[in-house]
Short mmCIF file of C-alpha atoms and ligand atoms in Angstrom, two decimals:
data_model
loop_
_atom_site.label_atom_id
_atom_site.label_comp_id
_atom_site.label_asym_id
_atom_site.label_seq_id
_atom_site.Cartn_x
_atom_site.Cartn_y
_atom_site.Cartn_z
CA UNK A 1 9.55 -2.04 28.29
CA UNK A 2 5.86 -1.99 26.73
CA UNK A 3 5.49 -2.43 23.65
CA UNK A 4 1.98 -2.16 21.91
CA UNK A 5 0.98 -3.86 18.97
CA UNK A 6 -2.16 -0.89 18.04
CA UNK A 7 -3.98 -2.34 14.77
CA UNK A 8 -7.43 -1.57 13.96
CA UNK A 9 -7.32 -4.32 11.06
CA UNK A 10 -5.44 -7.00 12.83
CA UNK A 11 -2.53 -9.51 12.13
CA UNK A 12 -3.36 -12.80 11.59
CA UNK A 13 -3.47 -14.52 15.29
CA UNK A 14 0.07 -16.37 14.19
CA UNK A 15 1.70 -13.18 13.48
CA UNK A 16 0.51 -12.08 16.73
CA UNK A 17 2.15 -14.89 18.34
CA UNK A 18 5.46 -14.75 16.48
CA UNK A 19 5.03 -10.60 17.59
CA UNK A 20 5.12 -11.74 21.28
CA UNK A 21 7.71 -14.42 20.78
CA UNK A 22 10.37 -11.56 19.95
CA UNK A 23 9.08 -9.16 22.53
CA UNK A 24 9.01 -11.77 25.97
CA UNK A 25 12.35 -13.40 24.19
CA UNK A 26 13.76 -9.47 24.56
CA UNK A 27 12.40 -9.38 28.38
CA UNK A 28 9.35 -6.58 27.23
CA UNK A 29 6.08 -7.13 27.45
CA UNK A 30 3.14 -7.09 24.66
CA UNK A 31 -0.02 -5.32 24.67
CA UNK A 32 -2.39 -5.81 22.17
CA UNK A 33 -4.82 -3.34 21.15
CA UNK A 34 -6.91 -4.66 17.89
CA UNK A 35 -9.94 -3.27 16.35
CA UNK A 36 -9.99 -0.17 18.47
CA UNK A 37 -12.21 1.49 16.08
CA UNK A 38 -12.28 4.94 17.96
CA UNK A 39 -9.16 7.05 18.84
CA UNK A 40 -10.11 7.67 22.10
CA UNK A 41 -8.77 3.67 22.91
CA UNK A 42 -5.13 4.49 20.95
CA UNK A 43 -4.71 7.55 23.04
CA UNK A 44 -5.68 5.71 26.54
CA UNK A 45 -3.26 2.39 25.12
CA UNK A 46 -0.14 4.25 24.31
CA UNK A 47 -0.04 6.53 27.53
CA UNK A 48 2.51 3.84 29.08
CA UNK A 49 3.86 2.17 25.44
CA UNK A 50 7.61 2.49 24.66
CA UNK A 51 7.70 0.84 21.34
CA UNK A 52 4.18 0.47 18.86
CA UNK A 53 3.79 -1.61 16.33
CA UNK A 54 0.80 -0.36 13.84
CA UNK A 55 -0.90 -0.68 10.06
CA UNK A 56 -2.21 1.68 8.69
CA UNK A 57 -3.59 2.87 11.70
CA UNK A 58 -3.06 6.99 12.43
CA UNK A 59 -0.30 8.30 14.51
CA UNK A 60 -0.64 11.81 14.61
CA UNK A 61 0.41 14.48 16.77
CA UNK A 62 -2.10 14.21 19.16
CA UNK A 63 -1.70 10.47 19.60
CA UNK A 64 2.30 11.22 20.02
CA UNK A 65 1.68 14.06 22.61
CA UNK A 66 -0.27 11.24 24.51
CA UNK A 67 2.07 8.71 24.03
CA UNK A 68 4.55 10.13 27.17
CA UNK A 69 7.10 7.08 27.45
CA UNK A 70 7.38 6.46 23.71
CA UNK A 71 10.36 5.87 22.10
CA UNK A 72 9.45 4.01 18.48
CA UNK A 73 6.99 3.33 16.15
CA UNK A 74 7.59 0.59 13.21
CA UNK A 75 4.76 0.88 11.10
CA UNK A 76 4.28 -2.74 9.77
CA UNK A 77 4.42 -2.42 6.11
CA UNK A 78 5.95 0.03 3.56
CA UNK A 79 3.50 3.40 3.45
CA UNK A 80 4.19 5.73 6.33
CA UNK A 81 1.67 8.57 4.91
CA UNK A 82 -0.16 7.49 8.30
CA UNK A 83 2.28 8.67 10.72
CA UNK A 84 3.25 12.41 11.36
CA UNK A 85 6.82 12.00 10.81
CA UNK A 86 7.45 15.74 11.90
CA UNK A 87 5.67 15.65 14.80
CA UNK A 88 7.60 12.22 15.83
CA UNK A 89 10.57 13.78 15.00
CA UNK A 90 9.69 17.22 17.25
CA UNK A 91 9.10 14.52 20.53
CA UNK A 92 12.09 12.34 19.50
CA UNK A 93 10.48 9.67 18.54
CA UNK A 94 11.85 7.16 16.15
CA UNK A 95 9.69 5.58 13.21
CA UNK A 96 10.43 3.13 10.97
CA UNK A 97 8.50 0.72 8.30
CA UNK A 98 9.19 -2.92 7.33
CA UNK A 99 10.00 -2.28 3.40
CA UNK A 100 9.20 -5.31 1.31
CA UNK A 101 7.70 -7.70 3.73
CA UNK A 102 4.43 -7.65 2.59
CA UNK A 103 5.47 -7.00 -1.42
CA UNK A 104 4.74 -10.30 -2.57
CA UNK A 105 0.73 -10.45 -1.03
CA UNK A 106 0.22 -7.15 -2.59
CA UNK A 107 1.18 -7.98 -6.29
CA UNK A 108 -0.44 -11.60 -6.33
CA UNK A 109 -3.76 -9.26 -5.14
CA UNK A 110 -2.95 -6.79 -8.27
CA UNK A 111 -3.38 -10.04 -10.43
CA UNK A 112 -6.40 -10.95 -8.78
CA UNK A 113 -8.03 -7.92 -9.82
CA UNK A 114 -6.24 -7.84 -12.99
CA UNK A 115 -8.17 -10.78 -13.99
CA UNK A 116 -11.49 -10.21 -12.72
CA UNK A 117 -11.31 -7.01 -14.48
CA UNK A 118 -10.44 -8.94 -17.75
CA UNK A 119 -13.00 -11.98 -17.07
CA UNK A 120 -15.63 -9.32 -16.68
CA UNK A 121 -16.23 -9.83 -13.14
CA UNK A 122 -16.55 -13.45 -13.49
CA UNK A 123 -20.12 -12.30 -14.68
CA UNK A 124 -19.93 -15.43 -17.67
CA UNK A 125 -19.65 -13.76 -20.45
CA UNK A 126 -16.32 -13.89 -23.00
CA UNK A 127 -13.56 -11.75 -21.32
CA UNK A 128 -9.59 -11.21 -23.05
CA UNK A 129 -6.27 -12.68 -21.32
CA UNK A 130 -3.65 -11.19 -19.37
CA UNK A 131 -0.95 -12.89 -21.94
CA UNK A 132 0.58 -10.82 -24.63
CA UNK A 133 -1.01 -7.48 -23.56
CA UNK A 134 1.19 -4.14 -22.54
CA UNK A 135 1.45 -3.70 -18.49
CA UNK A 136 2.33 -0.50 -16.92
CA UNK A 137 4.46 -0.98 -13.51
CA UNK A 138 4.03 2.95 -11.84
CA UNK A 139 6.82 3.44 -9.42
CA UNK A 140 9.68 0.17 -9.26
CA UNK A 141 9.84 -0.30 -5.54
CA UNK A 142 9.47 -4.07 -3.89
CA UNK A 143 5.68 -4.63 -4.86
CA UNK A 144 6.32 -2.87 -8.33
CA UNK A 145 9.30 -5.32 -8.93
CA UNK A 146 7.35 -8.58 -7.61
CA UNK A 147 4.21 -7.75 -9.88
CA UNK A 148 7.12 -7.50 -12.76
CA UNK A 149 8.07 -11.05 -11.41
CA UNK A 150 4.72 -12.32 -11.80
CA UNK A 151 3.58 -10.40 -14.74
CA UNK A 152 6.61 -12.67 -16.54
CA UNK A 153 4.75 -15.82 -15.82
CA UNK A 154 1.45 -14.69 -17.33
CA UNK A 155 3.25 -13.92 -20.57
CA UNK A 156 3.05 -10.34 -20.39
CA UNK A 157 4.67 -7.29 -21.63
CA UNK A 158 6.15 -5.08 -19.19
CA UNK A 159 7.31 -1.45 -18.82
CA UNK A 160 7.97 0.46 -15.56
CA UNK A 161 8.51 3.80 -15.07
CA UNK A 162 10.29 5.26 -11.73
CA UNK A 163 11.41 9.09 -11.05
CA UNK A 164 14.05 7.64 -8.79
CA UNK A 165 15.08 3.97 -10.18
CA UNK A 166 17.54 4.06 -12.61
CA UNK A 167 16.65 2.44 -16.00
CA UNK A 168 19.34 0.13 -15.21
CA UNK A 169 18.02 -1.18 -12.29
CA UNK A 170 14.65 -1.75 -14.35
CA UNK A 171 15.95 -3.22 -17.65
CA UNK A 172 18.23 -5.20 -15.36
CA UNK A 173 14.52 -6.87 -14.34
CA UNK A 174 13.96 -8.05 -18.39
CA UNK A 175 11.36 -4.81 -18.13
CA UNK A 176 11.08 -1.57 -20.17
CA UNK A 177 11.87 1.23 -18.55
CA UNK A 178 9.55 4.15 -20.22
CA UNK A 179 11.06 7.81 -19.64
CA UNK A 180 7.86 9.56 -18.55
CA UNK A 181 4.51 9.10 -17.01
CA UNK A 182 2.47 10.03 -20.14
CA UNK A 183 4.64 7.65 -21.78
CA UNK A 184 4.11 4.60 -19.52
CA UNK A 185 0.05 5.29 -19.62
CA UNK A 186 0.04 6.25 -23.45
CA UNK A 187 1.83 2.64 -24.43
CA UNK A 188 0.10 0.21 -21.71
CA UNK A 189 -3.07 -1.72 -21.67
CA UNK A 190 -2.86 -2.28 -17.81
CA UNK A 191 -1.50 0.19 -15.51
CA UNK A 192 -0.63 -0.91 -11.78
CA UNK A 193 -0.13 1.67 -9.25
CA UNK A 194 2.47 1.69 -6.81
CA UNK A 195 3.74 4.78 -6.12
CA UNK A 196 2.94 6.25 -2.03
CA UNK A 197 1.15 9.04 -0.94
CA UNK A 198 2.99 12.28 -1.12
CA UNK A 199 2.63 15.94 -1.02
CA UNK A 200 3.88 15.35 -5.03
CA UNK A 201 1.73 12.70 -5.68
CA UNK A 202 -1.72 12.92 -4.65
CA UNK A 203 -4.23 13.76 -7.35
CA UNK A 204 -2.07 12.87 -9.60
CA UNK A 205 -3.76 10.40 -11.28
CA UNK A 206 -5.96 12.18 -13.22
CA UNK A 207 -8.25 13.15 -16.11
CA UNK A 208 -5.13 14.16 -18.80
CA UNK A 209 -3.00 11.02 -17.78
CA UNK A 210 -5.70 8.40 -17.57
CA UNK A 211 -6.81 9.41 -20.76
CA UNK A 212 -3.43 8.84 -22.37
CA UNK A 213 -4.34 4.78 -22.07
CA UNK A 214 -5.11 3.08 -25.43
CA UNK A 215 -9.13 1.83 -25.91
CA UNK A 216 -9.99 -0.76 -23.46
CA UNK A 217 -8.03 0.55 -20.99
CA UNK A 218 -7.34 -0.79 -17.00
CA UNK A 219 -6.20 0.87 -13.95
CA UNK A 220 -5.25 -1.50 -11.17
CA UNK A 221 -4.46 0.49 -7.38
CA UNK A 222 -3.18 -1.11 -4.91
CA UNK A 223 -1.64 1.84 -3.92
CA UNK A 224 -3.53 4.91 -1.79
CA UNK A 225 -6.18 5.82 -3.02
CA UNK A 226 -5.72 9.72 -2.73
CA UNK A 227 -2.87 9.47 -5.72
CA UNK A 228 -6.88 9.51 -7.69
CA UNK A 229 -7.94 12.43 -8.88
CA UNK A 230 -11.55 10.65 -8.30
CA UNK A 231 -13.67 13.71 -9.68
CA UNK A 232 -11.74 13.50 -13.23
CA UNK A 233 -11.39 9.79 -12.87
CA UNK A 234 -15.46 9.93 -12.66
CA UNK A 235 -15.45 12.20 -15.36
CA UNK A 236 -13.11 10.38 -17.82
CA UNK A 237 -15.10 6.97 -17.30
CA UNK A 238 -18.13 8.97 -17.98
CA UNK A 239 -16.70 9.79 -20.73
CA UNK A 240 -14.77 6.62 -22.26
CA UNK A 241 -17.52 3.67 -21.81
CA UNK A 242 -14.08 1.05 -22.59
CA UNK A 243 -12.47 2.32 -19.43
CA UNK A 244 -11.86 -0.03 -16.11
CA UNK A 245 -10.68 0.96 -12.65
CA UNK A 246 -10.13 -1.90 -9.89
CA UNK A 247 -8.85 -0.87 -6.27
CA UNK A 248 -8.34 -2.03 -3.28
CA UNK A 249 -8.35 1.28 -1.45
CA UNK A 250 -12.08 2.18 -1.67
CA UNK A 251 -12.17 5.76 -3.05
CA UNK A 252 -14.18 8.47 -0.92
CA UNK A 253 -16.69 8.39 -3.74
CA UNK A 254 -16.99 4.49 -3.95
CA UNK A 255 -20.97 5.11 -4.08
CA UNK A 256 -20.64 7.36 -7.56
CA UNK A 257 -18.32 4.57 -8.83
CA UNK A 258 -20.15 1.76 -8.48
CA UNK A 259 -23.47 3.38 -9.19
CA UNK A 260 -21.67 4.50 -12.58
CA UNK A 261 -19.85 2.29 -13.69
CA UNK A 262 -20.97 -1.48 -12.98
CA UNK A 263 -18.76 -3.66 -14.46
CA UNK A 264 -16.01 -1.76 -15.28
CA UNK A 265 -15.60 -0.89 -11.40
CA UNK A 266 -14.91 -2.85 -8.00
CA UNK A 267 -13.12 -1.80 -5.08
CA UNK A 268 -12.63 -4.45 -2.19
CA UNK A 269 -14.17 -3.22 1.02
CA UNK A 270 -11.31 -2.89 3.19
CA UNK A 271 -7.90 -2.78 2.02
CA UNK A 272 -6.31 -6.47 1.67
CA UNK A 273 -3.60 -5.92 -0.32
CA UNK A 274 -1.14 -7.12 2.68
CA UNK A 275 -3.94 -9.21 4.49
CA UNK A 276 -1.93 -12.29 4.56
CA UNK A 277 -1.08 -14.91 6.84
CA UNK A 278 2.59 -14.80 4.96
CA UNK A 279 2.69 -10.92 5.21
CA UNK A 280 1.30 -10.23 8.89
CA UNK A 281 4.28 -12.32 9.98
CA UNK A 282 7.01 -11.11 7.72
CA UNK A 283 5.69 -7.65 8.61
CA UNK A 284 4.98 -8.21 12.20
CA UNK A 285 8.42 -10.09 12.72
CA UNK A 286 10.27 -7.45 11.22
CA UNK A 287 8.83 -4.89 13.50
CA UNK A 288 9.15 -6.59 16.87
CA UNK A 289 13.01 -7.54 15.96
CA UNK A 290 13.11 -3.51 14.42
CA UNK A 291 11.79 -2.36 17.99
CA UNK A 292 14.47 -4.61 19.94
CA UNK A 293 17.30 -4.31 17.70
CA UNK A 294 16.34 -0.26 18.54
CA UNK A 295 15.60 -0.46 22.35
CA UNK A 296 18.53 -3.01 22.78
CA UNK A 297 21.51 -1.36 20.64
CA UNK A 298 20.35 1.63 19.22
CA UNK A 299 20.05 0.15 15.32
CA UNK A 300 18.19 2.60 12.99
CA UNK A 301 18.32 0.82 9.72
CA UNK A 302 14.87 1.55 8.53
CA UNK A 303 14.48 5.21 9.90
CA UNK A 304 11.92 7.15 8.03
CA UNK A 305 12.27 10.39 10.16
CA UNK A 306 15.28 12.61 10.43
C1 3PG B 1 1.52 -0.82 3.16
O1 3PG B 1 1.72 0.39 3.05
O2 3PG B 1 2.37 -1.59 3.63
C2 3PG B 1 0.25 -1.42 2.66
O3 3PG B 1 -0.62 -0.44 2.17
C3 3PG B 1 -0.45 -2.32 3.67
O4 3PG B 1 -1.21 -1.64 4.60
P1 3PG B 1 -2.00 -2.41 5.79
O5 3PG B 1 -0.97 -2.93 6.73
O6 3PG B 1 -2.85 -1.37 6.40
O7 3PG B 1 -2.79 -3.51 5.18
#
């Protein structure tokens, strides 16, 4: 069995070993395929793969039609809005993501920003604290819960609001659970994003809702970054001189942004959020022991596709 670890933005090298540990312990073989940069290498790599490991890297249909021999794909991390889960589906292919294994790296990099949004871009002048002021958790999945974990250390005041978590589950956290969107932005000073990239959820971050946040107010994303409406984000910040928007998914219109608004703006330039040494292995573990708990006895715990 091949099985082809296919990341444009690579692991961190001991990841990458503890990837082929698992695989030559299961009697497969690894192929590595990082920084590919154009498609045309995926499509040539996966002819022969059985199992790939990826990022955020794109598995569409074409890249499945080419991929003859495959059997799985684990998508290393928690967002699967890369892969074409019908298409995997229509060549019986299995996929899969590694949900919470690179949570923690992704909320410590939401306070990162979070405070060089406050500090005013460590530019010297006086900033305001984290401690005592209202955060917004959007969607309570594993990051949204660890930032909640961390947000308790700085001293802050937390509310979360999640179509699908019950307020149980949130309160059960020590955190608010709001009952609407509009109410989560209209009551919090900081709003983190962490909901994924759906059909339901893109541009939905928008003029109306972003608007709803009291004077002074920050939007953290360390989510996707096409949940942004980024034509009424634009036009709102135009608009309200007090507003702040730090991402780590650099919009299409990062140029506008940062032309626009300097210091109230910064996007990292490639998306960090899980670019850990502690994540790429949880991540990369997870998938390798996914792919031979899958190839070896037929376990789908982790299934994204029907
Ligand atoms: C995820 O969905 O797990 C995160 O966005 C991390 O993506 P990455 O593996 O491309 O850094």
């Amino acid at each position: 069995m091949k099985v082809l670890v296919a990341t444009d933005k690579p692991f961190a090298k001991v990841a990458v070993d503890g990837i082929r540990k698992e695989i030559e312990a299961a009697g497969y073989e690894l192929i590595s395929l990082e920084k590919y940069g154009e498609k045309a290498k995926l499509l040539d790599a996966v002819k022969d793969a059985n199992a790939i490991i990826i990022r955020s890297d794109i598995i569409d249909a074409e890249v499945l039609e080419a991929a003859k021999e495959l059997k799985i794909v684990v998508r290393a991390g928690a967002g699967v809005d890369n892969v074409d889960l019908a298409a995997a589906t229509t060549h019986n292919v299995c996929v899969m993501n590694t949900p919470g294994q690179n949570s923690n790296a992704v909320a410590e990099l939401v306070f990162g920003l979070m405070v060089m949004a406050v500090r005013n871009m460590y530019n010297g002048t006086s900033g305001t604290e984290l401690k005592g002021k209202k955060l917004g958790i959007h969607a309570y999945g594993n990051v949204g819960r660890n930032v909640a974990r961390v947000a308790k250390g700085f001293g802050m005041d937390i509310y979360a609001y999640d179509a699908f978590c019950p307020k149980e589950v949130i309160e059960k956290g020590g955190v608010k659970a709001v009952a609407s969107v509009d109410e989560l932005y209209s009551t919090c000073d900081v709003v983190s994003l962490h909901i994924p990239a759906t059909a339901e959820t893109k541009n939905s971050i928008n003029y109306a809702l972003v608007n709803k946040m009291p004077k002074g107010g920050l939007l953290v994303n360390t989510a996707r970054k096409e949940v942004i409406n980024e034509a009424e984000l634009i036009k709102l910040m135009e608009e309200r001189a007090d507003l702040k928007y730090m991402t780590d998914i650099m919009p299409a219109a990062n140029d506008e942004f940062a032309a626009k608004f300097v210091g109230r703006y910064f996007s990292t330039p490639k998306k960090m959020g899980a670019q850990t040494a502690e994540a790429n292995i949880n991540a990369g573990i997870a998938a390798a022991q996914q792919i031979v708990g899958f190839l070896k006895d037929g376990c789908e715990k982790f299934r994204v596709n029907k």
